[in-house]
Tab-separated table of C-alpha atoms in Angstrom:
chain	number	residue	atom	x	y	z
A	240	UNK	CA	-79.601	34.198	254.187
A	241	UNK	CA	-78.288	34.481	250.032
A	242	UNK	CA	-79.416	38.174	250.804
A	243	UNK	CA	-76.970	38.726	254.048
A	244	UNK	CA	-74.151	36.690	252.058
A	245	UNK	CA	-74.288	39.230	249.116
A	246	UNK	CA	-74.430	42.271	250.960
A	247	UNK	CA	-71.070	41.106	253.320
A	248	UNK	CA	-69.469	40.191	249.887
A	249	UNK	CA	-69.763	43.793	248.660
A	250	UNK	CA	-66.654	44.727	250.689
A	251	UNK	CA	-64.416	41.956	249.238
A	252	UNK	CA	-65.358	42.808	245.333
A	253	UNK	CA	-64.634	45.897	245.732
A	254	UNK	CA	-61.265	45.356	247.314
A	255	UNK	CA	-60.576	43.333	244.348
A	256	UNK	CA	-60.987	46.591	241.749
A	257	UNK	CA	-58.744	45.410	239.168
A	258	UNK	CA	-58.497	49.074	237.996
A	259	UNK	CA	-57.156	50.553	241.468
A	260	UNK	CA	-54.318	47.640	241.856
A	261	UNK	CA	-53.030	48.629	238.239
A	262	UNK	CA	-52.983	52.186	239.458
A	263	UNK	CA	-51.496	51.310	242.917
A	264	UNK	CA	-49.105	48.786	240.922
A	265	UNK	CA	-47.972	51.898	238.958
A	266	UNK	CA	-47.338	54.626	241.130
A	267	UNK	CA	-44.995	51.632	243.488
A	268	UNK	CA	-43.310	50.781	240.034
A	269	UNK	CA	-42.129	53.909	239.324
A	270	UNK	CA	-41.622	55.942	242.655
A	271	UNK	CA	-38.369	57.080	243.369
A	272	UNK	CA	-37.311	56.882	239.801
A	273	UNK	CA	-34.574	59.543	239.028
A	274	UNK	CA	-35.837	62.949	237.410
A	275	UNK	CA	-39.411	61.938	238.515
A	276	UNK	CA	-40.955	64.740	240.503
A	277	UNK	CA	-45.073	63.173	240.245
A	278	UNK	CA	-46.515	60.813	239.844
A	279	UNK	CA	-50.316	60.872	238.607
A	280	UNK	CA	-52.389	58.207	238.548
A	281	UNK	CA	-56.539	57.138	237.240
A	282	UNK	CA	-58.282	54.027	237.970
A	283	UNK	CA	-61.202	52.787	236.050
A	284	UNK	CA	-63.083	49.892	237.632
A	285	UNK	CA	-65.670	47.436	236.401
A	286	UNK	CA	-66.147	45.355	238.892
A	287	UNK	CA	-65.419	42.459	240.124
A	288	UNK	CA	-62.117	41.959	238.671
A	289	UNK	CA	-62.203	44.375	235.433
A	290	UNK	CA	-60.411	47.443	235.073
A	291	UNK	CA	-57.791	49.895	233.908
A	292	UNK	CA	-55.225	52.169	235.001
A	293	UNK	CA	-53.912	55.237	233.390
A	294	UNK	CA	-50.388	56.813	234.748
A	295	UNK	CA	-48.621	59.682	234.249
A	296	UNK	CA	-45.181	60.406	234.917
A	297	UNK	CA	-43.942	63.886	235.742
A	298	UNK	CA	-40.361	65.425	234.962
A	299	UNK	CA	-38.285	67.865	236.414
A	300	UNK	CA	-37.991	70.740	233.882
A	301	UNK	CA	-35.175	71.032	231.894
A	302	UNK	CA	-34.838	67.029	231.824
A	303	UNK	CA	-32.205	66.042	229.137
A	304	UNK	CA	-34.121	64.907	225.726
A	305	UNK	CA	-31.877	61.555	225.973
A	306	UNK	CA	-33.196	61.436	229.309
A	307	UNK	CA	-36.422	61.463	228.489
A	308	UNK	CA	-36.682	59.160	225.333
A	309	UNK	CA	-34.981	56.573	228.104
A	310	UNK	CA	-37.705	56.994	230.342
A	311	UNK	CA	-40.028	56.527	227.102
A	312	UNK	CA	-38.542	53.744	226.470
A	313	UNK	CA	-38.610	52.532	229.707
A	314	UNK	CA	-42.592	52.821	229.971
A	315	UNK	CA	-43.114	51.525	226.511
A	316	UNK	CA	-41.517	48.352	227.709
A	317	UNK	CA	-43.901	48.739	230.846
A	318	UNK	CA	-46.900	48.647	229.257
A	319	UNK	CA	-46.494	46.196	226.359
A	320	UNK	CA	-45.967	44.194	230.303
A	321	UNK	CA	-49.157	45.584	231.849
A	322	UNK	CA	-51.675	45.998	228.705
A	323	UNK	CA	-54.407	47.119	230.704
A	324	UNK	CA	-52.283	50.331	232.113
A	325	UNK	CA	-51.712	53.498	229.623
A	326	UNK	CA	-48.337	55.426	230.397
A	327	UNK	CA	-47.883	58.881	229.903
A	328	UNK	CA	-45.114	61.807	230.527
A	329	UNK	CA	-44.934	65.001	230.950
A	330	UNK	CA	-41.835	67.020	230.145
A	331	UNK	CA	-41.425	70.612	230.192
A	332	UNK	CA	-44.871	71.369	229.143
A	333	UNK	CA	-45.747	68.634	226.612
A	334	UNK	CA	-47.915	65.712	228.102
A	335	UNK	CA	-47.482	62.687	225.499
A	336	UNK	CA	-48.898	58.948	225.607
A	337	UNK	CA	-46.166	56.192	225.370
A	338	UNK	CA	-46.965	52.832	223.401
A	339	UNK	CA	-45.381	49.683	223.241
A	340	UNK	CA	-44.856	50.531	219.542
A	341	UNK	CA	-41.012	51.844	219.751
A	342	UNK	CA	-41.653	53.050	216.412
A	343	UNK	CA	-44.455	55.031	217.039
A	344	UNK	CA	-42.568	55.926	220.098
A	345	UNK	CA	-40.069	57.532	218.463
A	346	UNK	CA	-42.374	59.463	216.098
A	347	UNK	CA	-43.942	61.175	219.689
A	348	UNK	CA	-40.215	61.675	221.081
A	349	UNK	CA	-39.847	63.459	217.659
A	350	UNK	CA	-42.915	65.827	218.155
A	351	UNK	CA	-42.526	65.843	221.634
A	352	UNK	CA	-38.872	67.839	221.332
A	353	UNK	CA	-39.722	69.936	218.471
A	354	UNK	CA	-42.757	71.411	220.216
A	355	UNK	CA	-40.908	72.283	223.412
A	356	UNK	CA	-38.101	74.030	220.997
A	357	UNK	CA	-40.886	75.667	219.754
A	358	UNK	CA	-40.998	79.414	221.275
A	359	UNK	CA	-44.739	79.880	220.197
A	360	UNK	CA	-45.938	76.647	222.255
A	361	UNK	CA	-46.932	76.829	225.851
A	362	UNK	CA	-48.272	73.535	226.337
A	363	UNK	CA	-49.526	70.115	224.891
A	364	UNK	CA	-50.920	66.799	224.989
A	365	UNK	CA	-50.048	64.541	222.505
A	366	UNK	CA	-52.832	61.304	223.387
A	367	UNK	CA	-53.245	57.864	222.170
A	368	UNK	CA	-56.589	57.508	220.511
A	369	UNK	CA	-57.535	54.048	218.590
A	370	UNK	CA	-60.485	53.263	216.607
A	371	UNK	CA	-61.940	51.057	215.306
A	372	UNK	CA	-58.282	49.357	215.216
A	373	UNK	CA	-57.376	52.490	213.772
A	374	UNK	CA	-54.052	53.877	215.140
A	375	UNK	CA	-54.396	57.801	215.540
A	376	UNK	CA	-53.451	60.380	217.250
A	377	UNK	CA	-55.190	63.244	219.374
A	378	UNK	CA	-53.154	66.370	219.399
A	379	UNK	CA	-53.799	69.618	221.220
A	380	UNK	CA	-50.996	72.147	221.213
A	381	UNK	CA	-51.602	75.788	223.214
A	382	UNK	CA	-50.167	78.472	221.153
A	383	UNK	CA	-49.028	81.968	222.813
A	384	UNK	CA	-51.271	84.090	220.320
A	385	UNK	CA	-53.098	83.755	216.892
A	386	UNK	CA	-50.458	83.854	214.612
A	387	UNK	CA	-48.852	81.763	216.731
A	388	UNK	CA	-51.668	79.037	216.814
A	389	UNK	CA	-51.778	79.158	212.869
A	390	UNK	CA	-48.165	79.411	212.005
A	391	UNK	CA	-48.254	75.772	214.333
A	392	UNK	CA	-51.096	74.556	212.679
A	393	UNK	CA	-49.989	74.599	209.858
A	394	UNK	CA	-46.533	73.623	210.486
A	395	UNK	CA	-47.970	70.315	211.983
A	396	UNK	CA	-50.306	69.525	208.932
A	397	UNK	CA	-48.300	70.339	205.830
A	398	UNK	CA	-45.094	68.796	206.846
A	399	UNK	CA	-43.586	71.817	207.921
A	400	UNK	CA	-40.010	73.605	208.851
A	401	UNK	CA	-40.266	72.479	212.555
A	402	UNK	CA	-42.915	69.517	213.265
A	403	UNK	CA	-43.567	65.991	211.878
A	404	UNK	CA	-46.769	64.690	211.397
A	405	UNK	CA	-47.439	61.457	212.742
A	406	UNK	CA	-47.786	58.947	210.640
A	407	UNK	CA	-51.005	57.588	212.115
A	408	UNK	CA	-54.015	59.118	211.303
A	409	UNK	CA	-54.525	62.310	213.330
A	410	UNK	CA	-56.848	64.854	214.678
A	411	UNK	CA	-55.291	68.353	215.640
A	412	UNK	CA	-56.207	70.814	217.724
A	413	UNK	CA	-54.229	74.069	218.145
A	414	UNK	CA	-55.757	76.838	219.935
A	415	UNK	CA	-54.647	80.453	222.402
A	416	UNK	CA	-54.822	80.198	225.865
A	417	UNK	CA	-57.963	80.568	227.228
A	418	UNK	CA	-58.947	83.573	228.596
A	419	UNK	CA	-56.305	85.556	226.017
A	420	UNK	CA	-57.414	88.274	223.295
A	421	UNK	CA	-57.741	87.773	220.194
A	422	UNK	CA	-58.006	84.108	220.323
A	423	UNK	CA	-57.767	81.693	217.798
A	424	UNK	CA	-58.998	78.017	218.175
A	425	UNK	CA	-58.149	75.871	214.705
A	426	UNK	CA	-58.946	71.999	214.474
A	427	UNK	CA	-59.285	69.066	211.520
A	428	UNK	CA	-61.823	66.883	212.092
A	429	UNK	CA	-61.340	63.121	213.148
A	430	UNK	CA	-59.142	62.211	209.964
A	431	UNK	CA	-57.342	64.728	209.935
A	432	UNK	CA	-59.340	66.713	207.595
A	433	UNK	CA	-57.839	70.393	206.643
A	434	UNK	CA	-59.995	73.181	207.469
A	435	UNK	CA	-59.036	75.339	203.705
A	436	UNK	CA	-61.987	77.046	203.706
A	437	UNK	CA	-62.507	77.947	207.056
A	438	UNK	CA	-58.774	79.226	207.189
A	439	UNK	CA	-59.446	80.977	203.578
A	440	UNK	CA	-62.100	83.074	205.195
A	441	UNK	CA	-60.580	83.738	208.599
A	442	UNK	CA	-56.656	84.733	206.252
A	443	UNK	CA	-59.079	87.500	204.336
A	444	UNK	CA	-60.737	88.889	207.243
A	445	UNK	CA	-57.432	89.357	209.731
A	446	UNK	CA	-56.179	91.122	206.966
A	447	UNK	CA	-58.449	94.107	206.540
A	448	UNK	CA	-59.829	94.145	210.477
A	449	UNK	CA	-59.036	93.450	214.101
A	450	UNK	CA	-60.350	90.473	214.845
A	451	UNK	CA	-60.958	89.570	218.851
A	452	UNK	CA	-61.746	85.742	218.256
A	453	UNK	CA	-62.033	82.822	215.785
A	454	UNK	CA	-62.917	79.351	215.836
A	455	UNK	CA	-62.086	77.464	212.429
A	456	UNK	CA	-62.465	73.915	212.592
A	457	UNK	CA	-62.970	70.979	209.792
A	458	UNK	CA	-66.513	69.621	209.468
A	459	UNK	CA	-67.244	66.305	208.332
A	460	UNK	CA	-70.377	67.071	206.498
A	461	UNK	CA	-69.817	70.578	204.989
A	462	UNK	CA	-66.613	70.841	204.819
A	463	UNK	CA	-65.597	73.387	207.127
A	464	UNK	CA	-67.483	75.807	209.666
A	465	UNK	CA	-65.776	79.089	210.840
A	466	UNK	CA	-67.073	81.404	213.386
A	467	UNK	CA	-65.138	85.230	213.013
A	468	UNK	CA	-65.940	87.740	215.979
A	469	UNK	CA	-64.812	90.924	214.540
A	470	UNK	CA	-63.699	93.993	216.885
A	471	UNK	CA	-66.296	96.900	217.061
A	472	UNK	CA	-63.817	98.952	215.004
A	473	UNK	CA	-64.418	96.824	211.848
A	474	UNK	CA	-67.108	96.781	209.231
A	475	UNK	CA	-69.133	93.977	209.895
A	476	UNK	CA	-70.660	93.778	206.849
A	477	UNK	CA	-67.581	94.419	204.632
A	478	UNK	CA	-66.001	91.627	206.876
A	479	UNK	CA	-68.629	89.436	205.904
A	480	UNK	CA	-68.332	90.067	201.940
A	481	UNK	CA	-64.805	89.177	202.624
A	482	UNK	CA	-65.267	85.784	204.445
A	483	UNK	CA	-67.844	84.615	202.038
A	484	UNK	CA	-65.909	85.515	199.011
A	485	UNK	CA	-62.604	83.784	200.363
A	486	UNK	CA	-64.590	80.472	201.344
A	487	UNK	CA	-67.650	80.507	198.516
A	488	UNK	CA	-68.363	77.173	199.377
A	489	UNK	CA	-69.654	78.028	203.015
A	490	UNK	CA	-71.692	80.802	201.930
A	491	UNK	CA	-73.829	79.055	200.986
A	492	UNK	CA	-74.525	77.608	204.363
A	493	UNK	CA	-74.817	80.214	206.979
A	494	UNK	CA	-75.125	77.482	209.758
A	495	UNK	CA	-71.789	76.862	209.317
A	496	UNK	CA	-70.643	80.564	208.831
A	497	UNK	CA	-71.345	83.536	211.236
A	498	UNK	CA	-69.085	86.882	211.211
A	499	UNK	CA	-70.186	88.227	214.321
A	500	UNK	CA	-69.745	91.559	217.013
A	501	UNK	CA	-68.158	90.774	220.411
A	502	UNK	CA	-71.344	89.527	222.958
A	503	UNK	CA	-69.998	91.346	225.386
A	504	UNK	CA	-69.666	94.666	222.963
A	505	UNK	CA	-71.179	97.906	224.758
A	506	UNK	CA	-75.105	99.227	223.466
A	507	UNK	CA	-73.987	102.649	223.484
């Protein structure tokens, strides 16, 4: 008998997924809300009656900024309500998490506009990320083309001409499309480390050859770690002088240091 009167109760903890109301609660709170074309929601359940509830707003393009720092404003208020539900927007490309913080709030609005005035910026997402009781920031930003992707990058970190940094600490990613050549991925590591070296060595090696991809990121350990394809036209070796001598420090550890030919270069 306890065995038949657990398996019939099955049905009735799972209708109580605390995770799917939140989402349900979400998409009914905000549907039909002016300049909202989507709404996008993901439920996380652990059951009986534990959960969360992420949801995503979606905005005509060309949405007024005032417009949308309203609608920030609006979900900031809607979460510090429903703590167990993360809000995010998307608007005109840029996907951003909104906290309860109107401070920090305002710091994303801030990034959020300058990156879609930003010609060399196809897309982003601008996430929430605490650890620890740390407040920070994940960051990816899609760039239309290497010099694009740096040019961002470095914008972003150095307290730039065109973006703010958040104040928080931050990990950024900024990176080509994928599928587009040459690409260009460039990241600091999780506090917002700066990559010199890795940038040092990729700088001296665009300058002298084609280069059809790169991957420069910050390394907790070492330092940095850069990985330089260079285009069959180039001197590999010569290439590889110059990357070493620009970034001495990572010579030294070829693990985190390759200047490579194309994998998919021709044998003939």
């Amino acid at each position: 008998m306890p065995v038949i009167a657990l398996v019939l109760g099955l049905p009735l903890l799972t209708g109580c997924a605390k995770g799917t109301a939140l989402a349900s609660d979400f998409e009914e709170d905000w549907a039909g809300t002016p300049d909202v074309v989507d709404i996008r929601t993901t439920d996380y359940n652990t059951l009986p009656f534990l959960g969360t509830a992420t949801g995503v707003v979606i905005l005509k393009d060309g949405t007024s900024a005032d417009r949308v720092a309203e609608l920030a404003n609006e979900l900031g208020e809607y979460v510090a309500s429903n703590d167990k539900t993360t809000g995010r927007i998307t608007a005109d490309g840029i996907t951003f998490t909104v906290v309860a913080d109107k401070t920090r709030t305002g710091e994303i609005l801030a990034l959020w506009q300058s990156l879609t005035d930003d010609d060399r910026v196809v897309n982003g997402d601008i996430k929430d990320a605490p650890r620890k009781e740390i407040d920070r920031w994940d960051i990816e930003v899609t760039a239309v083309d290497p010099t694009g992707a740096m040019a961002v990058f470095k914008d972003m970190m150095t307290d730039g001409d065109q973006h703010r940094p958040l104040s928080q600490v931050t990990s950024l990613k900024v990176s080509t499309e994928h599928g587009v050549r040459p690409s260009l991925r460039v990241e600091t590591d999780f506090h917002d480390g700066f990559p010199a070296e890795a940038i040092a060595a990729y700088e001296a090696v665009v300058a002298q050859y084609p280069v059809v991809g790169a991957t420069l990121r910050r390394d907790p350990t070492t330092g940095s770690a850069v990985s330089i394809v260079v285009a069959d036209s180039g001197d590999l070796d010569r290439a590889g002088e110059l990357a070493r001598t620009a970034a001495p420090n990572l010579s030294r550890l070829p693990e985190v240091m390759s200047v490579t030919r194309p994998s998919w270069r021709s044998s003939t």
